[in-house]
């Protein structure tokens, strides 16, 4: 076993003495040592209950004859960090999470890892660490939050952000907003819609790195605790089988994840995270591949914010397994590849069936014949941009309008709240990319405010930053190259006509190449907004959003 390096032989007596200082007995040391990575904290609703989930994992490990050893990692709540400097640190935290797990699991060589997670950057950070370390590893999340309920209407966090715009435009009173505030987030778990956290947890199933049910079983359910026990038990079996991530995270597994992503209508942030995980697994997942999968994969679900269904509804309708079973019937996923269950995909989804065709439509009755995410290219985004097509109103799929240019999220937010944005405008927010932000902030505030004002079907928003999974409307992010790297978005001026054609994957500014080059002639990058600490180092090393905003190897 991998852990023998710290517990076997006379020369390891000092290490054994330190392990015995923890209260361990020889019988425990003879068993596989299973590292339990717990991202619990008292800040994030998705993580507040993870001690309980972790305890269940430990029970499963012990039942299977292993010895659990828990250690922590960090987690940022994107909702709390939204709209201020804190959001600059959210995406950047993904790298710290992966690195911290690498440090702990190498310094203390566990035989396997159970990765207990929940929210946006923690899931991909843990997947990156699993791929990098390539020791037996399995994911279990804390599960989704139940939807809120106000006067019989289901709600989630995205409604709360939209309420800000509704109050500003006179469509809602402050008293009504206060009432919603008390109801929208009813308890623990990752926010109830198909936002980034739930997207990534569903995709752990599709990748084969989590047991069936991981993406959708509610945080408060006994089934979630049972899943945690089974995950701990299964991890010990994986040690005995030598089942490591490199046997699971194949190119076909990433194809499966992309297909499920398109069918569910997942967050655009998956376009950042899946390439980053693939890179750690020694593969390249480029944006053209994403469009190729999207073109042939129907969008079967419209979950909040794209529709009125929530993750609890997806769970009751059959979950990720039911979606994969539908896709398998049409040959849209590979059913012959290995998963953490020890079985192949086809065995995992055998017998899975859709229980509610309103939530999971048939392929013949799909919301669209193409997937929920689209990659756009053109002279404004030569290296690509991304939009959650399934959350765009039909009348905004093709749009032309004058640019309203802002150098930061704060500038744009102030103009929106002041009523300075007109019907037909294209709001341009730049210098919010991975390097320019730095940190590539999510910008749910501006998009939700526009939606709350009823303008999401009239106004487009484009940025080299990114959007929350809770965003809806013609919100196009990840424009690459970003402004801070001299991308064409840095050349745009107020009044320039922006052309958006989502069905044909086009994003252009109505300027000649010569005019763009002329405007960029003599351009210099602005001074970084943060020039000390971790984020300053991150800004120097981070790569483009088109490659997953990973840290450069050199």
Coordinates of C-alpha atoms in Angstrom, one line a residue:
X1 CA 0.0 0.0 0.0
X2 CA 1.1 3.6 -0.6
X3 CA 1.0 4.4 3.1
X4 CA 3.6 1.6 3.8
X5 CA 6.2 4.3 3.3
X6 CA 5.3 5.8 6.6
X7 CA 4.3 2.8 8.6
X8 CA 6.3 -0.3 7.6
X9 CA 9.7 -1.4 8.9
X10 CA 12.0 -0.5 11.8
X11 CA 13.2 2.7 10.1
X12 CA 9.6 4.0 10.2
X13 CA 9.3 3.8 14.0
X14 CA 9.4 7.6 14.3
X15 CA 6.5 8.0 11.9
X16 CA 4.5 5.3 13.7
X17 CA 5.1 7.0 17.0
X18 CA 3.6 10.2 15.6
X19 CA 0.6 8.4 14.3
X20 CA 0.2 6.8 17.7
X21 CA 0.2 10.2 19.2
X22 CA -3.1 10.7 17.3
X23 CA -4.5 7.8 19.4
X24 CA -4.0 5.2 16.6
X25 CA -3.4 1.6 17.4
X26 CA -1.5 -1.0 15.4
X27 CA -4.7 -2.5 14.1
X28 CA -5.6 0.8 12.5
X29 CA -2.2 1.2 11.0
X30 CA -2.4 -2.2 9.3
X31 CA -5.4 -1.0 7.3
X32 CA -5.5 1.3 4.3
X33 CA -5.2 4.9 5.3
X34 CA -8.0 6.9 3.7
X35 CA -7.6 10.7 3.5
X36 CA -10.9 12.4 3.9
X37 CA -10.8 16.0 2.5
X38 CA -13.5 18.0 4.2
X39 CA -14.2 21.5 2.9
X40 CA -16.5 22.3 5.8
X41 CA -16.7 25.8 7.1
X42 CA -19.2 28.0 8.9
X43 CA -19.4 30.6 6.1
X44 CA -20.8 28.7 3.1
X45 CA -24.4 27.2 3.2
X46 CA -23.3 24.4 0.9
X47 CA -20.6 23.4 3.4
X48 CA -22.2 24.0 6.8
X49 CA -23.3 20.4 7.1
X50 CA -20.2 18.7 5.8
X51 CA -19.1 17.5 9.2
X52 CA -22.1 15.3 9.2
X53 CA -21.5 14.1 5.7
X54 CA -17.8 13.5 6.5
X55 CA -18.8 11.5 9.6
X56 CA -20.9 9.3 7.4
X57 CA -18.0 8.8 5.0
X58 CA -15.8 7.8 7.9
X59 CA -18.4 5.2 9.0
X60 CA -18.3 3.7 5.5
X61 CA -14.5 3.6 5.5
X62 CA -14.4 1.8 8.8
X63 CA -17.1 -0.7 7.8
X64 CA -14.9 -1.6 4.8
X65 CA -11.8 -2.1 6.9
X66 CA -10.1 1.2 6.3
X67 CA -8.8 3.9 8.6
X68 CA -10.1 7.4 7.9
X69 CA -7.9 10.5 8.4
X70 CA -9.7 13.8 7.9
X71 CA -8.1 17.1 6.8
X72 CA -9.6 20.4 5.6
X73 CA -9.4 22.7 2.5
X74 CA -11.0 26.1 1.9
X75 CA -14.2 27.0 0.2
X76 CA -15.6 30.4 -1.1
X77 CA -19.3 31.2 -1.2
X78 CA -19.8 32.9 -4.6
X79 CA -23.1 34.4 -3.6
X80 CA -21.6 36.1 -0.5
X81 CA -18.5 37.1 -2.5
X82 CA -20.6 38.5 -5.4
X83 CA -20.4 42.2 -6.3
X84 CA -17.3 43.2 -4.4
X85 CA -13.5 42.6 -4.3
X86 CA -14.0 39.2 -2.7
X87 CA -15.3 37.7 -6.0
X88 CA -11.8 38.2 -7.5
X89 CA -10.6 35.4 -5.2
X90 CA -13.2 32.8 -6.1
X91 CA -11.9 31.3 -9.3
X92 CA -8.4 31.7 -8.0
X93 CA -9.3 29.6 -5.0
X94 CA -9.7 26.5 -7.3
X95 CA -5.9 26.3 -7.7
X96 CA -5.3 26.6 -3.9
X97 CA -7.7 23.8 -3.3
X98 CA -6.0 21.5 -5.8
X99 CA -2.5 22.5 -4.5
X100 CA -3.4 22.0 -0.8
X101 CA -4.8 18.5 -1.4
X102 CA -1.6 17.6 -3.4
X103 CA 0.5 18.9 -0.5
X104 CA -1.4 17.0 2.2
X105 CA -1.7 13.7 0.2
X106 CA 1.9 13.7 -0.7
X107 CA 3.4 14.7 2.6
X108 CA 1.2 12.1 4.3
X109 CA 0.9 9.4 1.7
X110 CA -2.7 8.1 2.0
X111 CA -3.8 5.0 0.1
X112 CA -6.8 6.8 -1.3
X113 CA -8.9 10.0 -1.0
X114 CA -12.6 10.7 -0.4
X115 CA -13.2 14.3 -1.5
X116 CA -16.1 15.8 0.4
X117 CA -17.2 18.9 -1.4
X118 CA -20.2 21.1 -2.4
X119 CA -19.6 24.5 -4.1
X120 CA -18.4 26.1 -7.3
X121 CA -14.6 26.0 -7.3
X122 CA -14.3 23.2 -4.7
X123 CA -15.6 20.4 -6.9
X124 CA -13.3 21.2 -9.9
X125 CA -10.4 21.9 -7.5
X126 CA -10.8 18.5 -5.9
X127 CA -11.2 16.8 -9.3
X128 CA -8.0 18.5 -10.5
X129 CA -6.2 17.2 -7.4
X130 CA -7.5 13.7 -7.9
X131 CA -6.3 13.6 -11.5
X132 CA -2.9 15.1 -10.6
X133 CA -2.2 12.7 -7.7
X134 CA -3.7 9.6 -9.6
X135 CA -4.3 7.6 -6.4
X136 CA -7.7 6.0 -5.8
X137 CA -10.1 8.9 -5.3
X138 CA -13.9 9.4 -5.2
X139 CA -16.1 12.5 -4.8
X140 CA -19.1 13.0 -2.6
X141 CA -20.9 16.3 -2.4
X142 CA -23.1 17.7 0.4
X143 CA -26.0 17.9 -2.1
X144 CA -28.3 20.6 -3.3
X145 CA -30.3 23.0 -1.2
X146 CA -34.1 22.6 -1.4
X147 CA -35.8 25.4 -3.3
X148 CA -37.3 28.2 -1.3
X149 CA -41.1 28.7 -1.2
X150 CA -43.0 31.9 -1.0
X151 CA -46.7 31.9 -1.4
X152 CA -46.6 28.6 -3.2
X153 CA -43.9 29.8 -5.7
X154 CA -40.6 28.0 -5.7
X155 CA -37.5 30.2 -5.6
X156 CA -33.7 30.2 -5.4
X157 CA -30.9 32.6 -4.9
X158 CA -31.1 33.9 -8.5
X159 CA -34.6 35.3 -7.7
X160 CA -33.1 37.2 -4.8
X161 CA -30.5 38.9 -7.1
X162 CA -33.3 39.7 -9.6
X163 CA -35.4 41.2 -6.8
X164 CA -32.8 44.0 -6.5
X165 CA -33.6 45.1 -10.1
X166 CA -37.3 44.6 -9.5
X167 CA -37.2 47.0 -6.5
X168 CA -35.2 49.6 -8.4
X169 CA -37.7 49.6 -11.3
X170 CA -40.7 49.7 -9.0
X171 CA -41.9 46.2 -9.8
X172 CA -41.4 45.0 -6.2
X173 CA -41.6 46.8 -2.9
X174 CA -38.8 46.6 -0.4
X175 CA -41.2 44.9 2.0
X176 CA -41.8 42.1 -0.6
X177 CA -38.0 41.8 -1.1
X178 CA -37.5 41.4 2.6
X179 CA -40.1 38.7 2.7
X180 CA -38.4 36.9 -0.1
X181 CA -35.1 37.2 1.7
X182 CA -36.4 35.1 4.6
X183 CA -37.7 32.4 2.3
X184 CA -35.4 32.0 -0.7
X185 CA -32.6 29.9 0.9
X186 CA -34.3 27.5 3.3
X187 CA -31.3 25.6 4.6
X188 CA -28.0 23.9 3.9
X189 CA -26.8 22.7 0.5
X190 CA -25.6 24.2 -2.7
X191 CA -28.0 26.7 -4.1
X192 CA -31.1 25.0 -5.6
X193 CA -30.8 25.7 -9.3
X194 CA -28.6 24.4 -12.1
X195 CA -25.9 26.9 -11.0
X196 CA -22.2 26.1 -11.1
X197 CA -22.0 24.0 -7.9
X198 CA -24.8 21.7 -8.9
X199 CA -23.6 21.6 -12.5
X200 CA -20.2 20.3 -11.4
X201 CA -21.6 17.8 -8.9
X202 CA -23.9 16.4 -11.7
X203 CA -20.8 16.2 -14.0
X204 CA -18.8 14.2 -11.4
X205 CA -21.4 11.5 -12.0
X206 CA -21.1 11.8 -15.8
X207 CA -17.3 11.7 -15.5
X208 CA -17.5 8.5 -13.5
X209 CA -15.8 10.0 -10.4
X210 CA -18.8 9.8 -8.0
X211 CA -21.5 7.3 -7.2
X212 CA -24.9 7.6 -8.9
X213 CA -27.1 10.2 -7.1
X214 CA -24.2 12.5 -6.1
X215 CA -25.4 15.4 -8.2
X216 CA -29.0 15.5 -7.2
X217 CA -29.8 13.9 -3.8
X218 CA -30.9 16.8 -1.5
X219 CA -28.6 18.0 1.2
X220 CA -31.1 17.4 3.9
X221 CA -32.1 13.8 2.9
X222 CA -31.2 10.6 4.6
X223 CA -30.3 9.3 1.1
X224 CA -27.4 11.8 1.0
X225 CA -26.0 10.4 4.3
X226 CA -26.4 6.8 3.0
X227 CA -24.6 7.8 -0.2
X228 CA -21.8 9.2 1.9
X229 CA -21.4 5.9 3.8
X230 CA -21.4 4.0 0.5
X231 CA -18.8 6.4 -0.9
X232 CA -16.5 5.7 2.1
X233 CA -17.0 2.0 1.8
X234 CA -16.4 2.0 -1.9
X235 CA -13.1 4.0 -1.6
X236 CA -11.6 1.1 0.4
X237 CA -12.6 -1.3 -2.3
X238 CA -11.0 0.9 -4.9
X239 CA -7.7 0.6 -3.0
X240 CA -7.9 -3.2 -3.2
X241 CA -8.8 -3.0 -6.9
X242 CA -6.1 -0.4 -7.8
X243 CA -8.8 1.7 -9.4
X244 CA -7.2 5.1 -10.0
X245 CA -8.4 8.3 -11.8
X246 CA -6.3 7.6 -14.9
X247 CA -8.4 4.5 -15.5
X248 CA -11.6 6.6 -15.3
X249 CA -10.8 10.1 -16.7
X250 CA -10.4 9.1 -20.3
X251 CA -11.2 11.3 -23.3
X252 CA -14.5 9.4 -23.6
X253 CA -15.4 10.3 -20.0
X254 CA -15.0 14.0 -20.8
X255 CA -17.1 13.5 -23.9
X256 CA -19.8 12.0 -21.7
X257 CA -19.6 14.9 -19.3
X258 CA -20.0 17.4 -22.1
X259 CA -23.0 15.5 -23.4
X260 CA -24.6 15.6 -20.0
X261 CA -23.7 19.2 -19.6
X262 CA -25.5 20.1 -22.9
X263 CA -28.6 18.0 -22.0
X264 CA -28.9 19.5 -18.5
X265 CA -28.1 23.1 -19.5
X266 CA -25.3 23.4 -17.0
X267 CA -23.5 26.6 -16.0
X268 CA -21.1 28.2 -18.5
X269 CA -18.4 27.8 -15.8
X270 CA -18.2 24.1 -16.7
X271 CA -16.4 25.4 -19.8
X272 CA -13.6 26.7 -17.5
X273 CA -13.5 23.7 -15.2
X274 CA -13.7 20.7 -17.5
X275 CA -10.7 21.8 -19.5
X276 CA -8.8 22.4 -16.3
X277 CA -9.5 18.9 -15.0
X278 CA -8.7 17.4 -18.4
X279 CA -5.3 19.2 -18.4
X280 CA -4.5 17.6 -15.0
X281 CA -5.4 14.2 -16.6
X282 CA -3.0 14.8 -19.4
X283 CA -5.5 15.8 -22.1
X284 CA -6.6 18.9 -23.9
X285 CA -10.3 19.7 -24.1
X286 CA -10.6 22.7 -26.5
X287 CA -13.6 24.9 -27.2
X288 CA -14.2 23.4 -30.7
X289 CA -14.8 20.0 -29.1
X290 CA -17.4 21.6 -26.8
X291 CA -19.3 23.0 -29.8
X292 CA -19.1 19.7 -31.6
X293 CA -20.8 17.9 -28.7
X294 CA -23.3 20.7 -28.4
X295 CA -24.3 20.5 -32.0
X296 CA -25.4 16.9 -31.7
X297 CA -26.8 16.8 -28.1
X298 CA -30.3 18.0 -27.4
X299 CA -31.2 20.2 -24.4
X300 CA -33.6 18.1 -22.4
X301 CA -33.9 20.1 -19.2
X302 CA -34.7 23.8 -18.4
X303 CA -33.7 24.0 -14.7
X304 CA -33.5 27.3 -12.8
X305 CA -32.4 29.9 -14.0
X306 CA -33.4 28.7 -17.5
X307 CA -36.8 27.4 -16.3
X308 CA -39.0 26.7 -13.3
X309 CA -37.6 23.4 -12.2
X310 CA -35.0 22.8 -9.5
X311 CA -32.4 20.2 -8.7
X312 CA -34.9 18.5 -6.3
X313 CA -37.2 18.1 -9.3
X314 CA -34.4 16.6 -11.4
X315 CA -33.7 14.2 -8.6
X316 CA -37.4 13.1 -8.4
X317 CA -37.5 12.8 -12.2
X318 CA -34.7 10.3 -12.3
X319 CA -31.6 12.3 -11.9
X320 CA -28.4 12.3 -13.9
X321 CA -28.7 8.5 -14.5
X322 CA -32.1 9.0 -16.3
X323 CA -30.6 11.7 -18.5
X324 CA -27.6 9.5 -19.4
X325 CA -29.9 6.6 -20.1
X326 CA -31.8 8.7 -22.6
X327 CA -28.6 9.9 -24.3
X328 CA -27.3 6.3 -24.4
X329 CA -30.4 5.2 -26.3
X330 CA -29.3 7.6 -29.1
X331 CA -25.6 6.7 -28.9
X332 CA -24.7 10.1 -27.5
X333 CA -22.6 8.8 -24.6
X334 CA -20.1 6.0 -24.3
X335 CA -21.5 3.3 -22.0
X336 CA -18.5 1.0 -22.0
X337 CA -16.1 3.1 -19.9
X338 CA -15.1 2.4 -16.2
X339 CA -16.4 4.4 -13.3
X340 CA -15.6 4.6 -9.5
X341 CA -18.4 2.0 -8.9
X342 CA -16.0 -0.6 -10.5
X343 CA -18.7 -1.0 -13.2
X344 CA -19.0 0.5 -16.6
X345 CA -21.4 3.4 -17.4
X346 CA -23.9 1.1 -19.0
X347 CA -24.2 -1.0 -15.8
X348 CA -24.6 2.1 -13.7
X349 CA -27.5 3.4 -15.7
X350 CA -29.2 0.1 -16.3
X351 CA -32.9 0.4 -15.3
X352 CA -32.7 4.2 -14.9
X353 CA -35.9 5.8 -16.4
X354 CA -37.4 9.2 -16.6
X355 CA -40.2 9.7 -14.0
X356 CA -41.4 13.2 -15.1
X357 CA -41.2 14.2 -18.7
X358 CA -41.9 17.8 -17.8
X359 CA -38.5 18.0 -16.1
X360 CA -36.5 15.6 -18.3
X361 CA -38.0 15.7 -21.8
X362 CA -37.6 13.0 -24.4
X363 CA -35.1 13.5 -27.2
X364 CA -37.9 13.8 -29.6
X365 CA -39.5 16.5 -27.5
X366 CA -36.3 18.3 -26.5
X367 CA -36.3 22.0 -25.7
X368 CA -33.8 22.3 -28.6
X369 CA -31.9 19.9 -30.8
X370 CA -28.6 21.4 -29.7
X371 CA -27.0 21.7 -26.3
X372 CA -27.5 24.2 -23.5
X373 CA -24.1 25.9 -24.0
X374 CA -22.6 27.5 -27.1
X375 CA -19.1 28.7 -28.0
X376 CA -19.1 31.8 -30.1
X377 CA -16.2 33.1 -32.2
X378 CA -15.6 36.1 -34.4
X379 CA -13.4 39.2 -34.6
X380 CA -14.5 40.2 -31.1
X381 CA -13.6 36.7 -29.7
X382 CA -11.0 35.1 -31.9
X383 CA -10.2 32.5 -29.2
X384 CA -13.8 32.0 -28.2
X385 CA -16.6 33.1 -25.8
X386 CA -19.3 31.2 -24.1
X387 CA -23.1 31.6 -23.5
X388 CA -25.7 29.5 -21.8
X389 CA -27.9 29.2 -24.8
X390 CA -30.7 27.4 -22.9
X391 CA -31.2 30.5 -20.7
X392 CA -31.4 33.0 -23.6
X393 CA -34.9 34.2 -24.7
X394 CA -35.6 33.3 -28.3
X395 CA -35.8 37.0 -29.3
X396 CA -32.2 37.5 -28.1
X397 CA -30.6 34.6 -29.9
X398 CA -29.8 36.9 -32.8
X399 CA -29.2 40.6 -31.9
X400 CA -27.4 43.7 -33.0
X401 CA -27.0 46.8 -30.9
X402 CA -24.7 49.6 -29.9
X403 CA -22.0 49.0 -27.4
X404 CA -22.1 50.6 -23.9
X405 CA -18.6 50.2 -22.7
X406 CA -17.5 49.9 -19.0
X407 CA -14.1 49.3 -17.5
X408 CA -15.4 47.3 -14.5
X409 CA -18.4 45.5 -13.1
X410 CA -19.0 48.4 -10.7
X411 CA -19.2 51.0 -13.5
X412 CA -21.7 48.8 -15.4
X413 CA -23.8 48.1 -12.3
X414 CA -24.0 51.8 -11.4
X415 CA -25.2 52.7 -15.0
X416 CA -27.8 49.9 -14.9
X417 CA -29.2 50.9 -11.5
X418 CA -29.3 54.6 -12.7
X419 CA -31.5 53.6 -15.7
X420 CA -28.9 54.6 -18.2
X421 CA -29.1 51.4 -20.3
X422 CA -31.6 51.4 -23.2
X423 CA -33.5 48.8 -25.0
X424 CA -31.2 47.2 -27.7
X425 CA -27.9 48.1 -26.0
X426 CA -25.1 45.7 -25.6
X427 CA -23.4 46.3 -22.3
X428 CA -19.6 45.6 -22.6
X429 CA -17.7 45.0 -19.3
X430 CA -14.0 44.5 -19.8
X431 CA -10.8 44.2 -17.8
X432 CA -12.6 41.5 -15.7
X433 CA -10.8 38.5 -17.2
X434 CA -8.5 36.1 -15.4
X435 CA -5.5 38.4 -15.6
X436 CA -7.3 41.8 -15.8
X437 CA -9.7 41.3 -13.0
X438 CA -7.7 39.7 -11.7
X439 CA -9.6 36.6 -10.9
X440 CA -12.4 36.7 -13.5
X441 CA -15.2 37.7 -11.3
X442 CA -18.7 36.2 -11.7
X443 CA -21.1 39.0 -12.5
X444 CA -24.6 37.9 -11.4
X445 CA -25.4 41.4 -10.1
X446 CA -25.6 43.2 -13.5
X447 CA -27.3 40.4 -15.3
X448 CA -29.8 39.7 -12.5
X449 CA -30.6 43.4 -12.1
X450 CA -31.4 43.6 -15.8
X451 CA -33.6 40.5 -15.5
X452 CA -35.3 42.0 -12.5
X453 CA -36.0 45.2 -14.5
X454 CA -37.5 43.1 -17.3
X455 CA -34.7 43.9 -19.7
X456 CA -33.1 40.5 -20.1
X457 CA -35.1 40.1 -23.4
X458 CA -34.0 43.5 -24.6
X459 CA -30.4 44.0 -23.6
X460 CA -27.3 41.8 -24.1
X461 CA -24.2 41.8 -21.9
X462 CA -20.7 40.7 -23.0
X463 CA -17.5 40.5 -21.0
X464 CA -14.1 39.0 -20.7
X465 CA -15.1 38.1 -17.2
X466 CA -17.7 35.4 -16.4
X467 CA -21.2 34.8 -15.1
X468 CA -22.8 32.9 -12.3
X469 CA -24.6 29.7 -13.2
X470 CA -27.6 31.6 -11.9
X471 CA -27.4 34.1 -14.8
X472 CA -29.9 34.1 -17.6
X473 CA -30.3 36.2 -20.7
X474 CA -28.0 37.0 -23.6
X475 CA -25.0 37.1 -21.3
X476 CA -21.8 36.2 -23.1
X477 CA -18.6 35.7 -21.1
X478 CA -15.1 34.4 -21.3
X479 CA -14.3 36.6 -24.3
X480 CA -10.8 35.6 -25.3
X481 CA -8.2 37.1 -25.6
X482 CA -9.2 39.3 -22.7
X483 CA -8.8 43.0 -22.7
X484 CA -5.8 42.9 -20.3
X485 CA -3.9 40.8 -22.9
X486 CA -4.8 43.2 -25.7
X487 CA -7.7 41.3 -27.1
X488 CA -10.1 43.0 -29.5
X489 CA -12.6 43.8 -26.7
X490 CA -10.0 46.4 -25.5
X491 CA -10.6 48.3 -28.8
X492 CA -14.4 48.7 -28.5
X493 CA -15.9 52.2 -28.1
X494 CA -19.4 53.4 -27.2
X495 CA -21.7 53.1 -30.2
X496 CA -19.8 50.4 -32.0
X497 CA -22.3 47.8 -33.3
X498 CA -22.0 44.4 -31.8
X499 CA -23.4 41.4 -33.7
X500 CA -24.5 38.4 -31.8
X501 CA -25.7 35.3 -33.6
X502 CA -25.9 32.4 -31.1
X503 CA -27.4 29.8 -33.5
X504 CA -24.5 30.3 -35.8
X505 CA -21.9 30.7 -33.1
X506 CA -20.9 34.2 -34.1
X507 CA -19.8 37.2 -32.0
X508 CA -18.5 40.2 -34.0
X509 CA -18.0 44.0 -33.7
X510 CA -18.8 45.8 -36.9
X511 CA -15.2 47.1 -37.4
X512 CA -12.6 46.2 -40.0
X513 CA -9.5 44.3 -38.8
X514 CA -7.5 47.4 -39.8
X515 CA -9.7 49.6 -37.5
X516 CA -9.3 47.2 -34.6
X517 CA -5.5 47.1 -35.1
X518 CA -5.3 50.9 -35.4
X519 CA -7.2 51.3 -32.1
X520 CA -4.9 48.8 -30.4
X521 CA -1.8 50.4 -31.8
X522 CA 0.1 51.9 -28.8
X523 CA -2.4 50.2 -26.4
X524 CA -0.8 49.3 -23.0
X525 CA -2.3 47.2 -20.3
X526 CA -3.6 49.1 -17.3
X527 CA -1.9 48.7 -13.9
X528 CA -3.1 45.6 -12.1
X529 CA -5.9 46.4 -9.6
X530 CA -4.3 44.1 -7.0
X531 CA -0.5 44.1 -6.8
X532 CA 0.3 42.2 -3.6
X533 CA -0.4 38.8 -2.1
X534 CA -1.8 35.6 -3.7
X535 CA -3.9 37.3 -6.4
X536 CA -0.9 39.3 -7.7
X537 CA 1.0 36.1 -8.2
X538 CA -2.1 34.5 -9.7
X539 CA -2.4 37.3 -12.2
X540 CA 1.1 36.8 -13.4
X541 CA 0.7 33.1 -14.0
X542 CA -2.9 32.6 -15.1
X543 CA -3.7 31.6 -18.7
X544 CA -6.6 32.6 -20.9
X545 CA -10.2 31.6 -20.1
X546 CA -10.1 29.7 -23.4
X547 CA -7.7 27.2 -21.8
X548 CA -9.6 26.9 -18.5
X549 CA -7.9 29.9 -16.7
X550 CA -5.3 27.5 -15.3
X551 CA -1.9 28.5 -14.0
X552 CA 0.9 28.4 -16.6
X553 CA 3.5 25.6 -16.2
X554 CA 6.4 27.9 -16.6

